[in-house]
Amino acid sequence: MVHRSSWITPSWLILLLDLGCSVIAINLAFLLRLNFDMEALTPYPLEKISSIVLGIHLVLSLLLRTYRGIVRHTSLADIGNIACLNIISCCIYLSIGYSHVLDPEVNYFPLSVVLINFFITSFLLLSYRLLVKWIFKYYKNFRSVNKVRAAIYHNGLTSLMLRKAINENPEAEIRIVAFLADTNAHAGKSIEGTPVYAFRKGQLFKMVKQGKISLLLIPDEHLDPLHLNELVEECIALNIKVQKIISVNQWIDGTQNSIQLKDINIEDLLERSVIDIKNEQLNHEIKHKSILVTGAAGSIGSEIVRQVIRYEPAVIILCDKAETPLHELELEMAETGTNVPIIPFIGNVCDKSRMQQLFEVYAPAIVYHAAAYKHVPMMEKNPSIAVMNNVLGTKIMAELAAEFGAEKFVMVSTDKAVNPTNVMGASKRIAEIFTQSFSIKINEQFKKTGPVFGLPPTRFITTRFGNVLGSNGSVIPRFKKQLESGGPLTVTHPEITRYFMTIPEACQLVLEAGAMGQGGEIFVFDMGKPMKVADLAKKMIRMAGKEPGRDIQIVYSGLRPGEKLYEELLNNAENTLPTYHEKIMIAKVRSYSFAEVDEKVTQLIASAQQHYLTPTVALMKKLVPEFISKNSAYEELDKDKIKM
């Protein structure tokens, strides 16, 4: 699509106007100096003087190129060039006048006339430029009456650049008419003619009333989530939509061709500071090594792949049993232009023969085990499948990692493994217990017999974190779908709370655990304060421009099988040890005898393979005594009504 360019005044016309102004100015200077006394003008040949001024001004204009600037974009640099031209011309006039080269008796350019001429010329040259600029500005404003009137969050030079870029873009559908600043000191002032309002209720209301603001733009730079939360809440109350603008750096480096806006995501409003982990050791840990990611097509697994690929491993094996998502991930990786070989490997972690083939062919040095079934109600109805995938799958992968000499085995676990009230959480806790006891066993064996084939034992590491915002099947995508269909939003209980983190944060934790782990640890995350799911639902409704309870209803459906009101990150019997990162801790957990664990896990898997439901859950409760079912058919097992 071809866009017609705006009309620009030809340079030759600007030059003619400038020359005309110089001639008018010198004549006015003489008239003013002599009080419009025509007889007193007799000694001064104005035609000859005007010709001299015209010639000097023409030469200087051509040298300094003062006529080349686009009039409606007149800047301080243009004003400086015009001032320079006038100063040089005045010096030339004085030199000609006091040297008497033109007339030995008459000074054609008296000092008083030259000074008056300087001010008149400057005034004329600048006045018509600023007049054109002013007319063009108001012409644009007249044309943009139907554009969305917006304010921009003022954070210095970035905000000024964004305002200029948006307002000078004829295709932009918005117009910046105000700034919103943090401090009261800015209130009532203006920046480049744009009014500034302070971030407080009265000022916000005034901004909406006076400026008719319906949109607030925030530069996509770090803004503390607590402050962003407050900002969004205040704006929503005044019916102001809040959006982010992509980073200015992306315009500068050419990755974006136009101004792009994006909605504030609920992830941006986590009621804690986003934790950013930067570990230089990761480069040493991953670079030029074979990396295996199980569950690679899932939300956590795929993000691990995206982050790992930055460290230039020798190869990444993407293991998953879901064909289509795995294919899509392979295509996504190919589009990045990476030189790292990407191997899609379709297989089930419960299929030992297939997994053994994987280890024989690719010999992964680091295994990120993210393959798991995670939906609580689904696993409550299918406990044997939860055991097969989460326990047997982990057992097979852990044993193969040790057998084939992998350096590290990093398992992704969950906060639901702490004092579990459901089958899914219990299955993950059993997987934790197995890998920890297995780690103790192979380390003891290493101390007795020494390295096998010259290799140290595999180090087994576990990471625990809470609900991941935006992951497959999580509450955020479900709420979004319900919002799109007009509601209602379904929440199980008004008091239910959860810890939340973003997918990138969760995956950074997995990578960090792999780097710092020495074997046998369970890493837990300081996730701040838990958040009420009902509050999350209300916030999402308001962010969509609706009112909870009026436009969109919230329906409480009751706790699902195995669901509890509050999640925990640590067992009561556990304590923690600090690490070099203040937000990451090591959970000190009870140790188990591998022989005993192995025997019970083998029994459990045998029961699950026969798809016995109640006996399988009963065996899980023996392995994890703190597993107390809630809102579940298996509550009877906790009352000792069924004996195994």
XYZ file of C-alpha atoms in Angstrom:
644
model
C 0.000 0.000 0.000
C 1.509 3.337 -1.103
C 0.961 6.335 1.167
C 0.961 9.859 -0.250
C 3.764 11.888 1.313
C 2.959 15.169 3.039
C 3.534 18.320 0.957
C 6.863 19.989 1.764
C 7.654 23.627 0.888
C 10.352 23.739 -1.854
C 13.768 24.948 -0.687
C 13.931 27.628 -3.399
C 10.719 29.195 -2.078
C 12.155 29.316 1.471
C 15.292 30.957 0.091
C 13.249 33.622 -1.719
C 11.224 34.313 1.448
C 14.437 34.650 3.491
C 15.920 37.078 0.952
C 12.727 39.116 0.910
C 12.774 39.300 4.729
C 16.398 40.558 4.679
C 15.543 43.392 2.244
C 12.446 44.396 4.219
C 14.439 44.305 7.465
C 17.245 46.642 6.298
C 14.754 49.197 4.968
C 12.721 49.061 8.192
C 15.931 49.465 10.189
C 16.769 52.727 8.433
C 13.202 54.031 8.764
C 13.041 53.239 12.477
C 16.512 54.673 13.145
C 15.603 57.970 11.367
C 12.080 58.157 12.818
C 10.582 57.821 9.321
C 12.142 61.186 8.309
C 12.354 60.841 4.502
C 14.707 63.826 4.137
C 17.163 62.241 6.551
C 17.209 59.155 4.273
C 18.597 61.198 1.356
C 22.341 60.440 2.026
C 21.620 56.675 2.068
C 21.042 54.996 -1.331
C 18.541 52.367 -0.108
C 18.392 50.584 -3.468
C 22.165 50.059 -3.490
C 22.181 49.087 0.203
C 19.321 46.632 -0.357
C 21.246 45.018 -3.247
C 24.321 44.615 -1.037
C 22.248 43.076 1.775
C 20.526 40.777 -0.736
C 23.856 39.577 -2.136
C 25.454 38.979 1.276
C 22.351 37.170 2.564
C 22.205 34.980 -0.557
C 25.865 33.912 -0.253
C 25.578 33.184 3.478
C 22.300 31.284 2.995
C 23.916 29.070 0.377
C 26.949 28.459 2.601
C 25.024 27.803 5.820
C 22.062 26.095 4.045
C 19.519 27.791 6.301
C 16.840 27.356 3.643
C 17.138 23.543 3.594
C 15.244 22.830 6.829
C 11.644 21.609 6.713
C 9.737 24.611 8.035
C 7.161 22.704 10.103
C 9.987 20.850 11.870
C 11.981 23.962 12.771
C 14.277 23.063 15.647
C 16.844 24.693 17.913
C 19.517 23.731 15.379
C 17.666 25.712 12.666
C 17.313 28.702 14.995
C 21.033 28.498 15.743
C 21.885 28.530 12.013
C 19.696 31.590 11.426
C 21.288 33.424 14.380
C 24.738 32.525 13.034
C 23.821 33.880 9.590
C 22.574 37.161 11.083
C 25.664 37.654 13.268
C 28.041 37.048 10.341
C 26.035 39.351 8.056
C 26.051 42.116 10.701
C 29.822 41.835 11.023
C 30.155 42.152 7.252
C 27.831 45.183 7.190
C 29.856 46.904 9.903
C 33.107 46.136 8.089
C 31.773 47.587 4.847
C 30.294 50.677 6.556
C 33.246 51.671 8.741
C 35.846 50.933 6.058
C 34.056 53.424 3.719
C 34.883 51.231 0.708
C 31.609 52.203 -0.966
C 31.606 55.904 -0.111
C 34.475 57.777 1.598
C 32.054 60.229 3.204
C 28.919 58.215 4.084
C 28.780 55.146 6.337
C 26.166 52.960 4.602
C 25.783 50.725 7.677
C 25.751 52.711 10.941
C 26.032 50.601 14.108
C 22.521 51.499 15.288
C 21.006 50.476 11.942
C 22.914 47.187 11.915
C 21.703 46.329 15.435
C 18.094 47.184 14.581
C 18.434 45.169 11.363
C 19.720 42.149 13.343
C 16.634 42.012 15.531
C 14.154 42.666 12.711
C 15.745 40.054 10.430
C 15.832 37.463 13.214
C 12.211 38.213 14.059
C 10.999 37.926 10.457
C 12.943 34.769 9.616
C 11.867 32.968 12.767
C 8.305 34.311 12.896
C 7.137 32.901 9.599
C 8.812 29.569 10.334
C 7.177 29.277 13.754
C 3.863 30.454 12.296
C 3.961 27.667 9.714
C 4.920 25.173 12.424
C 2.046 26.370 14.631
C -0.470 26.219 11.736
C 0.680 22.728 10.809
C 0.417 21.571 14.431
C -3.150 22.762 14.764
C -3.992 21.417 11.321
C -2.808 17.991 12.514
C -4.799 18.404 15.708
C -7.865 19.257 13.664
C -7.345 16.144 11.528
C -6.861 13.968 14.622
C -10.067 14.886 16.446
C -11.263 11.304 16.051
C -8.040 9.798 17.375
C -7.839 8.232 20.810
C -6.609 10.809 23.310
C -3.867 9.280 25.436
C -1.483 10.132 28.234
C 2.001 8.706 28.508
C 3.713 7.663 31.721
C 6.613 10.089 32.118
C 9.943 8.469 32.906
C 12.358 10.882 31.283
C 13.783 11.030 27.779
C 12.072 7.807 26.671
C 8.630 9.328 27.204
C 9.540 12.418 25.189
C 10.827 10.281 22.323
C 7.661 8.190 22.350
C 5.380 11.237 22.403
C 7.177 12.737 19.427
C 7.192 9.456 17.506
C 3.465 8.892 18.058
C 2.236 12.448 17.465
C 4.306 12.876 14.310
C 3.138 9.600 12.828
C 0.123 10.390 10.585
C -0.940 6.730 10.642
C -1.059 6.505 14.445
C -4.577 6.035 15.785
C -3.771 7.787 19.055
C -2.557 11.240 20.069
C -0.560 12.026 23.202
C -2.150 15.002 24.956
C -0.745 14.654 28.493
C 2.009 13.195 30.662
C 1.461 11.306 33.911
C 4.326 11.647 36.384
C 5.121 10.009 39.723
C 5.831 13.130 41.742
C 3.557 15.986 42.748
C 6.327 18.428 41.789
C 5.420 17.912 38.122
C 1.712 18.653 38.595
C 0.488 21.770 36.780
C 3.635 22.045 34.645
C 4.088 21.202 30.977
C 6.781 19.563 28.860
C 7.109 20.823 25.283
C 3.612 22.235 25.546
C 2.077 19.005 26.850
C 0.491 19.268 30.343
C 1.801 17.077 33.168
C -0.428 15.496 35.816
C 0.707 13.791 39.011
C -0.159 10.214 39.911
C -2.771 10.799 42.582
C -6.551 10.420 42.546
C -7.441 14.091 42.228
C -4.936 14.680 39.455
C -5.969 11.523 37.591
C -9.605 12.616 37.682
C -8.567 16.082 36.502
C -6.559 14.532 33.650
C -9.584 12.545 32.489
C -11.965 15.509 32.790
C -9.725 18.152 31.203
C -7.827 16.068 28.692
C -10.602 13.567 27.979
C -8.011 10.806 28.324
C -9.152 7.244 27.632
C -5.756 5.529 27.340
C -2.536 5.481 29.362
C 0.643 4.284 27.661
C 3.551 2.923 29.680
C 7.004 2.509 28.104
C 7.926 -1.191 28.187
C 10.733 -0.774 30.674
C 11.069 -2.135 34.182
C 8.300 -0.860 36.430
C 7.871 -2.361 39.868
C 4.808 -4.687 39.835
C 3.454 -3.161 43.052
C 3.504 0.302 41.501
C 2.144 -1.024 38.200
C -0.664 -2.744 40.099
C -1.618 0.507 41.825
C -1.444 2.392 38.542
C -3.657 -0.104 36.725
C -6.188 -0.204 39.585
C -6.537 3.603 39.638
C -6.861 3.804 35.864
C -9.422 1.005 35.700
C -11.512 2.840 38.323
C -11.555 5.895 36.009
C -12.254 3.803 32.907
C -8.789 4.433 31.464
C -7.297 1.591 29.449
C -3.626 0.848 30.162
C -1.238 -0.434 27.496
C 2.507 -0.867 27.100
C 4.684 0.384 24.265
C 7.524 -1.823 23.061
C 11.019 -0.781 24.095
C 12.586 2.137 22.218
C 15.710 -0.014 21.824
C 13.750 -2.282 19.481
C 13.107 0.697 17.202
C 16.736 1.740 17.299
C 18.105 -1.706 16.422
C 15.542 -2.127 13.662
C 13.651 -5.106 15.045
C 10.371 -3.166 14.861
C 9.159 -1.050 11.961
C 6.366 0.811 13.720
C 5.033 1.780 17.114
C 3.435 -1.253 18.687
C 1.176 -1.383 21.719
C 0.418 -4.389 23.859
C -2.045 -4.954 26.643
C -0.931 -5.261 30.250
C -0.834 -8.972 31.039
C -1.846 -10.366 34.395
C 1.751 -11.648 34.574
C 2.877 -8.012 34.719
C 0.798 -7.534 37.867
C 2.364 -10.191 40.074
C 2.301 -8.768 43.561
C 6.038 -9.171 43.953
C 9.109 -8.147 42.013
C 9.912 -10.422 39.107
C 12.962 -12.483 39.967
C 15.696 -12.306 37.394
C 18.398 -14.951 37.629
C 21.678 -14.355 35.856
C 24.242 -17.051 36.407
C 27.471 -16.986 34.423
C 28.041 -20.603 35.410
C 25.154 -21.669 33.159
C 27.252 -20.986 30.079
C 29.941 -23.351 31.380
C 27.336 -25.926 32.418
C 25.464 -26.101 29.117
C 27.722 -24.948 26.266
C 28.759 -27.702 23.823
C 26.889 -30.381 25.782
C 24.085 -32.722 24.779
C 20.864 -31.604 26.489
C 17.682 -33.667 26.880
C 14.347 -32.043 27.745
C 11.447 -34.400 28.477
C 7.947 -33.007 28.132
C 9.566 -30.583 25.683
C 6.315 -29.718 23.918
C 4.651 -28.534 27.146
C 4.597 -24.959 28.409
C 7.472 -25.505 30.874
C 9.491 -27.836 28.659
C 9.284 -25.577 25.607
C 10.426 -22.538 27.610
C 13.362 -24.546 28.985
C 14.303 -25.289 25.367
C 14.061 -21.586 24.431
C 16.327 -20.605 27.312
C 18.822 -23.460 26.952
C 19.383 -22.774 23.259
C 20.902 -19.373 24.122
C 23.853 -21.127 25.762
C 24.839 -22.958 22.552
C 24.623 -26.619 23.570
C 26.011 -29.261 21.204
C 22.508 -30.639 20.623
C 19.031 -30.429 22.183
C 16.825 -33.509 22.199
C 13.126 -32.636 22.429
C 11.365 -35.647 23.918
C 7.568 -35.740 24.051
C 4.740 -38.064 23.110
C 2.543 -35.257 21.722
C 3.235 -35.199 17.980
C 1.667 -31.912 16.883
C 3.005 -29.634 19.675
C 6.457 -31.214 19.235
C 6.344 -30.490 15.502
C 5.326 -26.882 16.188
C 8.208 -26.450 18.640
C 10.663 -27.832 16.082
C 9.410 -25.312 13.509
C 9.667 -22.481 16.059
C 13.275 -23.384 16.832
C 14.108 -23.577 13.114
C 12.720 -20.050 12.636
C 15.172 -18.670 15.197
C 18.013 -19.404 12.780
C 20.001 -21.237 15.439
C 22.949 -23.424 14.495
C 22.240 -25.778 17.404
C 20.974 -29.167 16.126
C 17.382 -29.766 17.260
C 16.309 -33.412 17.521
C 12.556 -34.080 17.902
C 12.197 -37.459 19.615
C 8.684 -38.871 19.934
C 8.509 -41.169 22.916
C 6.833 -41.874 26.230
C 9.020 -41.655 29.326
C 7.241 -44.771 30.584
C 8.566 -46.745 27.594
C 11.941 -47.946 28.895
C 13.096 -49.456 25.592
C 12.420 -46.223 23.693
C 14.115 -44.106 26.366
C 17.101 -46.460 26.455
C 17.443 -46.000 22.713
C 17.482 -42.225 23.251
C 20.323 -42.450 25.790
C 22.319 -44.886 23.646
C 22.159 -42.665 20.566
C 22.474 -39.156 22.056
C 24.100 -39.706 25.500
C 22.661 -36.530 27.092
C 24.941 -34.844 29.615
C 22.102 -32.928 31.308
C 18.488 -34.104 31.589
C 15.691 -31.631 32.334
C 12.772 -33.851 33.287
C 9.577 -31.826 32.792
C 7.336 -34.649 31.550
C 4.445 -35.101 33.991
C 0.699 -35.171 34.331
C -0.268 -32.114 36.373
C -4.050 -31.583 36.431
C -5.306 -32.323 39.942
C -8.951 -33.323 39.236
C -7.930 -35.447 36.242
C -5.322 -37.379 38.196
C -7.734 -37.808 41.104
C -9.975 -39.731 38.711
C -7.061 -41.638 37.160
C -4.581 -42.396 39.970
C -2.967 -45.362 38.222
C -2.075 -43.153 35.240
C -0.629 -40.507 37.580
C 1.664 -43.139 39.100
C 2.642 -44.577 35.707
C 3.613 -41.224 34.243
C 4.890 -39.263 37.233
C 6.503 -42.080 39.248
C 7.414 -44.797 36.737
C 8.448 -42.233 34.109
C 10.740 -40.465 36.613
C 12.159 -43.805 37.842
C 13.026 -44.936 34.301
C 14.611 -41.607 33.341
C 16.588 -41.356 36.601
C 17.966 -44.904 36.303
C 18.916 -44.421 32.649
C 20.599 -41.099 33.448
C 22.754 -42.842 36.070
C 23.419 -45.872 33.840
C 24.596 -43.771 30.894
C 26.640 -41.353 32.982
C 24.622 -38.147 32.633
C 26.168 -35.306 34.622
C 22.907 -33.993 36.043
C 19.249 -34.921 36.257
C 17.024 -31.935 37.044
C 13.424 -32.795 37.921
C 10.555 -30.328 37.781
C 8.284 -30.750 40.812
C 5.448 -28.742 42.369
C 4.328 -27.095 45.593
C 1.469 -29.610 45.588
C 4.013 -32.241 46.658
C 4.147 -30.590 50.092
C 1.608 -32.150 52.472
C -0.286 -33.448 49.429
C -4.068 -33.622 49.489
C -4.405 -35.142 46.031
C -3.061 -37.961 43.900
C -1.118 -35.678 41.569
C 0.799 -33.984 44.417
C 1.467 -37.336 46.094
C 2.796 -38.830 42.851
C 5.256 -35.935 42.504
C 6.323 -36.299 46.134
C 7.001 -40.012 45.553
C 9.064 -39.070 42.473
C 11.039 -36.648 44.700
C 11.584 -39.328 47.350
C 12.758 -41.852 44.769
C 15.261 -39.539 43.071
C 16.648 -38.327 46.412
C 17.097 -41.809 47.845
C 18.500 -43.017 44.510
C 20.971 -40.134 44.584
C 22.085 -41.136 48.110
C 22.492 -44.755 46.993
C 24.686 -44.052 43.951
C 26.799 -41.578 45.941
C 27.408 -44.197 48.632
C 28.259 -46.689 45.916
C 30.676 -44.186 44.382
C 32.464 -43.762 47.723
C 32.881 -47.541 48.035
C 33.774 -48.603 44.479
C 35.016 -45.376 42.902
C 33.949 -43.986 39.525
C 32.377 -46.246 36.942
C 34.183 -45.904 33.583
C 36.023 -42.939 35.075
C 32.783 -40.929 35.528
C 31.452 -39.385 38.754
C 27.853 -40.251 39.724
C 24.900 -38.405 38.254
C 23.721 -35.519 40.403
C 19.960 -35.493 41.000
C 18.320 -32.125 41.610
C 14.676 -31.173 42.203
C 12.948 -27.819 41.767
C 9.642 -26.939 43.413
C 7.468 -23.999 42.481
C 3.841 -22.945 42.429
C 1.284 -22.340 39.714
C 2.688 -21.093 36.438
C 0.809 -18.220 34.822
C -0.124 -18.932 31.235
C 0.889 -22.602 31.207
C -1.280 -25.110 29.386
C -4.525 -25.624 31.282
C -3.726 -23.024 33.939
C -6.265 -20.599 35.346
C -5.245 -17.572 33.226
C -5.967 -19.088 29.774
C -9.212 -20.541 31.170
C -10.325 -17.139 32.487
C -9.447 -15.530 29.139
C -11.627 -17.996 27.246
C -14.477 -17.431 29.678
C -14.099 -13.659 29.264
C -14.180 -13.951 25.471
C -17.442 -15.886 25.683
C -18.987 -13.282 27.984
C -18.504 -15.149 31.265
C -19.107 -16.206 33.883
C -15.639 -16.803 35.342
C -15.522 -19.983 37.379
C -13.635 -20.019 40.689
C -13.812 -23.045 42.957
C -13.882 -21.161 46.285
C -13.863 -17.462 47.308
C -10.939 -18.007 49.711
C -8.736 -20.242 47.562
C -5.191 -18.860 47.224
C -2.242 -19.836 45.081
C 1.381 -18.869 44.594
C 2.010 -17.676 41.050
C 5.061 -17.249 38.879
C 5.662 -16.686 35.178
C 6.814 -19.402 32.795
C 10.217 -17.727 32.178
C 10.774 -17.430 35.948
C 9.919 -21.109 36.466
C 12.349 -22.158 33.761
C 15.096 -19.884 35.047
C 14.719 -21.698 38.371
C 15.108 -25.065 36.647
C 18.296 -23.936 34.880
C 19.655 -22.279 38.016
C 19.025 -25.421 40.049
C 20.921 -27.434 37.479
C 23.861 -25.055 37.724
C 24.114 -24.752 41.515
C 22.954 -28.241 42.482
C 25.511 -30.711 43.783
C 23.088 -33.615 44.095
C 20.167 -34.541 46.328
C 18.783 -31.017 46.849
C 15.226 -29.807 46.542
C 15.281 -26.163 45.560
C 12.358 -23.975 46.574
C 11.520 -20.474 45.463
C 10.654 -17.377 47.470
C 7.387 -16.706 45.675
C 6.261 -13.805 47.818
C 2.667 -13.627 48.966
C 0.004 -16.021 47.678
C -2.800 -14.454 45.665
C -6.523 -15.104 45.906
C -7.778 -16.662 42.683
C -11.017 -14.683 43.048
C -9.011 -11.433 43.161
C -7.171 -12.564 40.047
C -10.502 -13.123 38.287
C -11.802 -9.675 39.326
C -8.625 -7.990 38.132
C -8.825 -9.710 34.739
C -12.449 -8.622 34.353
C -11.565 -4.994 35.153
C -8.579 -5.101 32.779
C -11.015 -6.158 30.049
C -12.995 -2.954 30.718
C -15.818 -4.740 32.509
C -17.202 -4.579 36.028
C -17.208 -7.788 38.126
C -20.688 -8.772 39.255
C -22.341 -6.409 36.794
C -20.921 -7.067 33.323
C -19.215 -10.387 34.069
C -20.262 -12.694 36.882
C -17.946 -14.804 39.058
C -19.399 -18.205 39.913
C -18.049 -20.312 42.790
C -18.283 -23.978 41.820
C -16.881 -25.599 44.964
C -13.530 -27.246 45.613
C -12.631 -29.936 43.116
C -11.539 -33.430 44.152
C -8.136 -33.285 45.831
C -8.011 -29.486 45.838
C -7.008 -27.527 48.940
C -7.489 -23.880 49.793
C -3.856 -23.045 50.474
C -0.700 -24.382 48.860
C 2.578 -24.749 50.739
C 6.127 -24.679 49.508
C 7.693 -26.427 52.504
C 6.605 -29.270 54.748
C 6.262 -28.401 58.439
C 8.980 -30.952 59.206
C 11.354 -29.292 56.798
C 13.602 -26.280 57.130
C 15.640 -24.449 54.554
C 19.233 -23.521 53.840
C 20.199 -20.331 52.004
C 22.001 -20.296 48.660
C 24.002 -17.568 46.952
C 20.692 -16.259 45.530
C 18.446 -14.710 48.176
C 15.282 -15.891 46.429
C 16.322 -19.554 46.149
C 16.552 -21.910 49.118
C 17.322 -25.567 49.674
C 14.681 -27.578 51.506
C 16.090 -29.888 54.167
C 13.899 -32.963 53.858
C 13.776 -36.331 55.542
C 16.090 -38.931 54.040
C 14.815 -42.351 53.088
C 16.439 -45.752 52.713
C 16.662 -46.534 49.011
C 16.058 -50.248 49.556
C 12.800 -49.520 51.374
C 11.719 -46.844 48.889
C 12.589 -49.029 45.894
C 10.564 -51.919 47.269
C 7.489 -49.759 47.944
C 7.761 -47.944 44.612
C 8.000 -51.274 42.801
C 4.829 -52.434 44.588
C 3.097 -49.178 43.745
C 4.001 -49.378 40.056
C 2.856 -53.019 39.875
C -0.524 -52.006 41.293
C -0.764 -49.042 38.914
C 0.079 -51.265 35.925
C -2.948 -53.368 36.813
C -4.923 -50.104 37.078
C -6.160 -50.873 40.558
C -7.483 -47.557 41.796
C -8.084 -47.676 45.548
C -5.188 -50.105 46.287
C -2.851 -47.869 44.297
C -3.843 -44.776 46.301
C -3.508 -46.744 49.540
C 0.071 -47.672 48.623
C 0.775 -43.996 47.851
C -0.386 -43.077 51.347
C 2.034 -45.626 52.830
C 4.912 -44.048 50.935
C 3.779 -40.508 51.837
C 2.130 -40.621 55.303
C 1.335 -36.880 55.158
C -0.848 -37.494 52.071
C -4.349 -36.758 53.435
C -7.050 -36.690 50.744
C -9.409 -33.705 50.640
C -12.789 -33.569 48.944
C -12.011 -36.934 47.402
C -13.366 -40.461 47.168
C -10.143 -41.623 48.812
C -10.810 -39.851 52.104
C -12.009 -43.211 53.394
C -8.427 -44.470 53.281
C -7.441 -41.887 55.877
C -10.035 -43.233 58.268
C -8.487 -46.708 58.203
C -11.665 -48.196 56.685
C -9.696 -49.982 53.960
C -6.668 -52.003 54.992
C -3.971 -53.172 52.634
